[in-house]
Short mmCIF file of C-alpha atoms in Angstrom, two decimals:
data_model
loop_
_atom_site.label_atom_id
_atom_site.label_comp_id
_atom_site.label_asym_id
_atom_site.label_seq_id
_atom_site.Cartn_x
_atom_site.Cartn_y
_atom_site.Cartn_z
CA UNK A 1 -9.72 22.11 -1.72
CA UNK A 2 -13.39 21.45 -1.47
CA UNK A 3 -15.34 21.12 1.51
CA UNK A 4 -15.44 17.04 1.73
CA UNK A 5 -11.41 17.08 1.27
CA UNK A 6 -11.60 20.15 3.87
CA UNK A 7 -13.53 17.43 6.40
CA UNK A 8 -11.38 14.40 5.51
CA UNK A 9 -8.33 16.10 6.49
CA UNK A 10 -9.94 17.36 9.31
CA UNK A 11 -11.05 14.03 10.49
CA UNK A 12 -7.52 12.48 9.43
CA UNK A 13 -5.04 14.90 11.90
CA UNK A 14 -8.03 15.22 15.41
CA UNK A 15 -7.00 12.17 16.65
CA UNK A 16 -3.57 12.89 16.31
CA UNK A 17 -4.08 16.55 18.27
CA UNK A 18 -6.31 15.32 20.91
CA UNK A 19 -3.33 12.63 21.70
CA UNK A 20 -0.57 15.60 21.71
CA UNK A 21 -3.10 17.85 23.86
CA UNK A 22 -3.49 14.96 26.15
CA UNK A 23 0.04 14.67 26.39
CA UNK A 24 1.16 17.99 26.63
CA UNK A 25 -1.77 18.51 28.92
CA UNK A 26 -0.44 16.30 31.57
CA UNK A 27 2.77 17.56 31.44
CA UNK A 28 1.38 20.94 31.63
CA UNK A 29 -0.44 20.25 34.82
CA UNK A 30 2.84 18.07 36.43
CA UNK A 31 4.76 21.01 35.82
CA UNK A 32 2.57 23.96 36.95
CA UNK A 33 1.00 21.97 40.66
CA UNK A 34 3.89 19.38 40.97
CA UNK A 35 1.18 16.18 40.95
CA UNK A 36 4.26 13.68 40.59
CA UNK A 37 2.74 12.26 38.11
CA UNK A 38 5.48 10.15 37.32
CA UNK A 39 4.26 7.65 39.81
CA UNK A 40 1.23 6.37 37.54
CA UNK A 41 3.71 5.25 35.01
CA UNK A 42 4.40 1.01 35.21
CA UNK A 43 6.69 -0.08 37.88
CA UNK A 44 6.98 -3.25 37.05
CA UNK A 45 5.58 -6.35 39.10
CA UNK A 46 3.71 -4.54 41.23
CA UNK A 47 0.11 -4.28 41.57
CA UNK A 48 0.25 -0.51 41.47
CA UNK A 49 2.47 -0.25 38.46
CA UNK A 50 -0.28 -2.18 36.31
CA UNK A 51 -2.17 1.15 36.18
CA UNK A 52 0.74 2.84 34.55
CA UNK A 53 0.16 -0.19 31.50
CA UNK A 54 -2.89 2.63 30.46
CA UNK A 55 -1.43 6.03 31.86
CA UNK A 56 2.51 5.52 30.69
CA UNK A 57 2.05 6.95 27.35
CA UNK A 58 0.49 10.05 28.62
CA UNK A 59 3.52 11.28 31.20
CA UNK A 60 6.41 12.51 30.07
CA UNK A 61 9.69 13.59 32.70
CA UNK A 62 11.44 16.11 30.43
CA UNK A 63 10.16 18.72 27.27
CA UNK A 64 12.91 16.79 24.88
CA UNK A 65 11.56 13.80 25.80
CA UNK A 66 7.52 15.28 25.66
CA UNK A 67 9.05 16.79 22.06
CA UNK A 68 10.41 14.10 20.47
CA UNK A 69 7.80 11.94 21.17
CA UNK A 70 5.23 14.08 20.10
CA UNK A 71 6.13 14.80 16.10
CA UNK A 72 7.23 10.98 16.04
CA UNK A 73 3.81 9.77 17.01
CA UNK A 74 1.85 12.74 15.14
CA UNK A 75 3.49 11.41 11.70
CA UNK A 76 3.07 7.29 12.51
CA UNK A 77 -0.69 8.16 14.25
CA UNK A 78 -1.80 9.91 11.02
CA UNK A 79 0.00 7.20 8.84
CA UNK A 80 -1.82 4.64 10.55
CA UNK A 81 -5.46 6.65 10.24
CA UNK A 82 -5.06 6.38 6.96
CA UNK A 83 -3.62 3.27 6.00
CA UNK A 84 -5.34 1.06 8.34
CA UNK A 85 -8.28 3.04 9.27
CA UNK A 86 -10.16 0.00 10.06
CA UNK A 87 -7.49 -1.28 12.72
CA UNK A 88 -6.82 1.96 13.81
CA UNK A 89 -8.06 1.50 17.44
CA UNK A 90 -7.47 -1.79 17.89
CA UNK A 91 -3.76 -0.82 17.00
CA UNK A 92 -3.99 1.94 19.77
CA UNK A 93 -5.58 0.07 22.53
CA UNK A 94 -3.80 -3.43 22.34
CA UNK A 95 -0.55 -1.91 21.48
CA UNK A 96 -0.91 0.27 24.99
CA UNK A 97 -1.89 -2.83 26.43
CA UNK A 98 0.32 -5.29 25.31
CA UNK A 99 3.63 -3.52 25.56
CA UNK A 100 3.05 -2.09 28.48
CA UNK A 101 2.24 -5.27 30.19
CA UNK A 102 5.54 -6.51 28.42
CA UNK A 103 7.50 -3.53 29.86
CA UNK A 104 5.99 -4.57 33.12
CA UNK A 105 7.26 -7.93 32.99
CA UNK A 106 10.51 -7.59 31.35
CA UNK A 107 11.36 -3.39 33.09
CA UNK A 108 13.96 -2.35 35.82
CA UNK A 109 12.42 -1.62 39.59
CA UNK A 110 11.83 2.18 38.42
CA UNK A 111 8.82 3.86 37.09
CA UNK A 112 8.86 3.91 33.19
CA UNK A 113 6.95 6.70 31.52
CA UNK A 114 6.87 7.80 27.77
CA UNK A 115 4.76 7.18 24.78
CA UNK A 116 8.28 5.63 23.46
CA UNK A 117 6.79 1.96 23.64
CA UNK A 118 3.76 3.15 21.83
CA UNK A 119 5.68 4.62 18.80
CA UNK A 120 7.46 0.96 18.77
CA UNK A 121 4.53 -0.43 18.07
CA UNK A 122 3.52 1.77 15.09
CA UNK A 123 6.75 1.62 13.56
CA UNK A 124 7.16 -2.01 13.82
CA UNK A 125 3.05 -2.87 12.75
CA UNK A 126 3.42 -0.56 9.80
CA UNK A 127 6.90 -1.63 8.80
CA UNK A 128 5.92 -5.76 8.96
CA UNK A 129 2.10 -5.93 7.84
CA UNK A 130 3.40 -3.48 4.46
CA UNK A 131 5.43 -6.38 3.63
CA UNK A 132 3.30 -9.16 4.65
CA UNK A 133 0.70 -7.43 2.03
CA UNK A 134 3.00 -6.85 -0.70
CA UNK A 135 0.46 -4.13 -1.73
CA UNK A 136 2.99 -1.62 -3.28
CA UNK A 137 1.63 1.24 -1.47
CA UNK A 138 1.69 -0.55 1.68
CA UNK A 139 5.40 -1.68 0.67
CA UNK A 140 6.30 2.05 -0.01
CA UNK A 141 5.01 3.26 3.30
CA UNK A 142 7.26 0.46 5.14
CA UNK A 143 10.39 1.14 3.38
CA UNK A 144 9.15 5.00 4.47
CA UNK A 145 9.08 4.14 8.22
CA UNK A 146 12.59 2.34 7.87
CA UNK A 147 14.01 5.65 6.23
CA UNK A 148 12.83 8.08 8.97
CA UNK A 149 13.21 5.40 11.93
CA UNK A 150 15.31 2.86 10.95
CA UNK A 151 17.95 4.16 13.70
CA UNK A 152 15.84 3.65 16.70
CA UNK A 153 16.22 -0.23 16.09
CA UNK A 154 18.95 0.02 18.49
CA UNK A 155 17.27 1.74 21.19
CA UNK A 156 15.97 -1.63 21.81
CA UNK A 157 18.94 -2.65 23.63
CA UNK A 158 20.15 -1.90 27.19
CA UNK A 159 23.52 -0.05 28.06
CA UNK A 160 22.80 1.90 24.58
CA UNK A 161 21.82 5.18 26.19
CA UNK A 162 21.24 6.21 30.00
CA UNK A 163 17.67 6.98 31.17
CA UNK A 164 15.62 5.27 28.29
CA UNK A 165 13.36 2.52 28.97
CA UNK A 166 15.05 -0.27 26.75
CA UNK A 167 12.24 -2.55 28.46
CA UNK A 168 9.15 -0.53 27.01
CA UNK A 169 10.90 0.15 23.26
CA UNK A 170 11.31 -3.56 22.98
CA UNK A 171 8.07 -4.63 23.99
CA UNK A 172 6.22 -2.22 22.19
CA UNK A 173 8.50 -3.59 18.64
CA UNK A 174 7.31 -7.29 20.13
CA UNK A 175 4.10 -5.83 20.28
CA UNK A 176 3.43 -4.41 17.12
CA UNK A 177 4.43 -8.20 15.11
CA UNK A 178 1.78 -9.74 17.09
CA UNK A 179 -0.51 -7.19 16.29
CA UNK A 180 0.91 -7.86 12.94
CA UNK A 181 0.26 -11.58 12.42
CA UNK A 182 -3.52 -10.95 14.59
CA UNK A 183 -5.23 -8.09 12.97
CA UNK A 184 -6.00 -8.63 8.82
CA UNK A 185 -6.35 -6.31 6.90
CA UNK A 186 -8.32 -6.09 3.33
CA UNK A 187 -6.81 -8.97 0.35
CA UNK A 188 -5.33 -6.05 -2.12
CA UNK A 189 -5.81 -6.68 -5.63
CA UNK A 190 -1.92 -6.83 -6.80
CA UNK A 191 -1.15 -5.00 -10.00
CA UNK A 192 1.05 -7.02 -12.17
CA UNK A 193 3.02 -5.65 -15.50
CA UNK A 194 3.12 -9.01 -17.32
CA UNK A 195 0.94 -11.83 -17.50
CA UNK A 196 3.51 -14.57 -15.78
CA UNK A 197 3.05 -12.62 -12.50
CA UNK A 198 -0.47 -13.72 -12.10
CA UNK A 199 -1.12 -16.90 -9.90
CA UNK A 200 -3.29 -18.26 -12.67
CA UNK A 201 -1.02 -18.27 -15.25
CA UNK A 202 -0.51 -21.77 -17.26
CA UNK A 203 2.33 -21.72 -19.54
CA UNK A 204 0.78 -24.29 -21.97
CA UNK A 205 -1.50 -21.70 -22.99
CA UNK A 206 0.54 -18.77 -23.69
CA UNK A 207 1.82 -18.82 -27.69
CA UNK A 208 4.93 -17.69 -27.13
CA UNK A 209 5.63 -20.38 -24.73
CA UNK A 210 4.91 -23.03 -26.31
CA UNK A 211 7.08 -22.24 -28.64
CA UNK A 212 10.19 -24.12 -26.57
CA UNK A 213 10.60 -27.56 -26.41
CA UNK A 214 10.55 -29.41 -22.61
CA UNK A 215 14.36 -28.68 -22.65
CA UNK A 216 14.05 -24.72 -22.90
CA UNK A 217 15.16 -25.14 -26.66
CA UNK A 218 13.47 -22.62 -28.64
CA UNK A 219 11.55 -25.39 -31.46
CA UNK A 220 8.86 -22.86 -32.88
CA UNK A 221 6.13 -24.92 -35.00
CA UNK A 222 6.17 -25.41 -38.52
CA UNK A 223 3.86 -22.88 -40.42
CA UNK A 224 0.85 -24.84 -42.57
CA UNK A 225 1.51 -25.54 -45.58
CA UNK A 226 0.57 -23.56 -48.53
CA UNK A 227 -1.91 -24.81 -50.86
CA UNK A 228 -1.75 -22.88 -54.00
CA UNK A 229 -5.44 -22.31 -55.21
CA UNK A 230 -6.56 -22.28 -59.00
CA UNK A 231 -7.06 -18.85 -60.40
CA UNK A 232 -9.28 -17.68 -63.35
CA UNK A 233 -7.67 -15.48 -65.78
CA UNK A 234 -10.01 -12.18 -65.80
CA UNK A 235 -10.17 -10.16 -68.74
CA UNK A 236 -8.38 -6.89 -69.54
CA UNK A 237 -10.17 -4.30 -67.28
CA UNK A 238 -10.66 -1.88 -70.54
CA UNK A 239 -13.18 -4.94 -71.30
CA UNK A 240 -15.58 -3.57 -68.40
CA UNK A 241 -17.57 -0.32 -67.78
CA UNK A 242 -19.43 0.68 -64.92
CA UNK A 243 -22.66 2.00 -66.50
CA UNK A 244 -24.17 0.08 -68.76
CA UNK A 245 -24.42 0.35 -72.80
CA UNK A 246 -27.05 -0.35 -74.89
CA UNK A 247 -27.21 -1.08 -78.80
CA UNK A 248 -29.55 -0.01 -81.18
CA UNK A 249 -29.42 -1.84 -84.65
CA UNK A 250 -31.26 -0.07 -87.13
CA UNK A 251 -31.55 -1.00 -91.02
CA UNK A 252 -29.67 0.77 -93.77
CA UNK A 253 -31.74 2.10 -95.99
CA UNK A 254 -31.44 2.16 -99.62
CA UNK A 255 -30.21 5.39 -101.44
CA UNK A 256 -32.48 7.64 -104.06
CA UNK A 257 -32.42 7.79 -107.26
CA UNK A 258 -33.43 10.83 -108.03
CA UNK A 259 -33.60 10.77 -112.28
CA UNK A 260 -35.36 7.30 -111.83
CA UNK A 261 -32.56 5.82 -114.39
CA UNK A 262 -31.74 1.85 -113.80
CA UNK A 263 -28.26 1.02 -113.60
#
């Protein structure tokens, strides 16, 4: 690993910590000087409990619940950083907002605390804008999210499990589809395998589909005729050389007679 892959990474996992040492920092400090600090959460319709729509996610009443939280939103907080680095903190900071003022519509008179309606909103922004793109990476990294958190779908409900804050895990999933359908995200180039996938394809200039008739029929055209050409008979080859020869013709001449006698 080089040193510019040694400072992405880096860069790609500090948010992430600083979120878990805020977290575990607070709960740290409730536990040690007994600050209550369960009373900042959002108790809803009140005046006071609209603070709690920015300090909820930070307070935690238990270590399971502090625990579970914490590796859930460590994996969806780096998924998000790099996915959708550009939305990344619009994500955070409306998806705080927005389903915490939905948990402090919709919640029970009691204080709710947790960074539970937080992770709804990662799960369910991740899971819906991968498939509005259709970008096969972004698909993958949906279907991903439904593998690993798929179950929690029913933690949206009430009577499912005593103590949870149905209220905040289904306004943070409302949450995260608005953020959805609001924030865009870059047009990805789509890779398609065969030329009738593209958007700009026109049948009536593909060859092999104009080889069916307007009732599907397969009517191939008629190959051009033939037209048999006239062809000069060539000689043997032995006729030919490559190099070229030239004659001589020279005169016979007559023979001697050497005892000078006429015939």
């Amino acid at each position: 690993m080089n040193a510019n892959q040694s400072q992405d990474l880096l860069r790609l996992l500090l948010l992430p910590l600083l979120f878990l040492i805020a977290m575990w920092g607070m709960y740290w400090l409730d536990w040690n000087y007994f600050l209550e600090l369960y009373e900042w959460g959002i108790y809803p319709r009140t005046f006071r409990g609209l603070i709690g729509v920015l300090t909820s996610p930070f307070i935690h009443g238990s270590v399971k619940h502090l625990y579970n939280n914490s590796i859930t939103l460590f994996v969806l907080l780096v998924a998000l950083q790099y996915f959708y680095k550009q939305q990344l903190w619009r994500v955070l900071f409306w998806g705080i907002v927005l389903s915490g003022l939905g948990t402090w519509i919709l919640g029970r008179p009691s204080y709710h605390i947790g960074a539970s309606g937080l992770i709804y909103v990662l799960v369910s922004f991740i899971f819906f804008k991968g498939i509005q793109t259709r970008y096969f990476r972004l698909v993958a990294l949906s279907l991903t999210v439904v593998v690993l958190y798929g179950g929690m779908f029913w933690y949206m409900f009430p009577d499912i499990e005593e103590g949870i804050s149905w209220e905040g895990h289904l306004s943070g999933f409302i949450a995260g589809i608005i953020l959805c359908y609001t924030l865009e995200v870059p047009d990805y180039q789509r890779m398609y395998k065969y030329d009738w996938q593209r958007p700009d394809y026109d049948p009536q200039e593909d060859p092999f589909m104009r080889c069916f008739d307007e009732n599907g029929h397969f009517a191939p055209p008629l190959p051009p005729p033939v037209v048999e050409e006239e062809t000069i008979a060539e000689p043997p080859a032995f006729f030919y050389c490559s190099r070229p020869v030239v004659y001589h013709l020279k005169a016979e001449e007559a023979p001697e007679n050497p005892e000078g006698n006429e015939r």
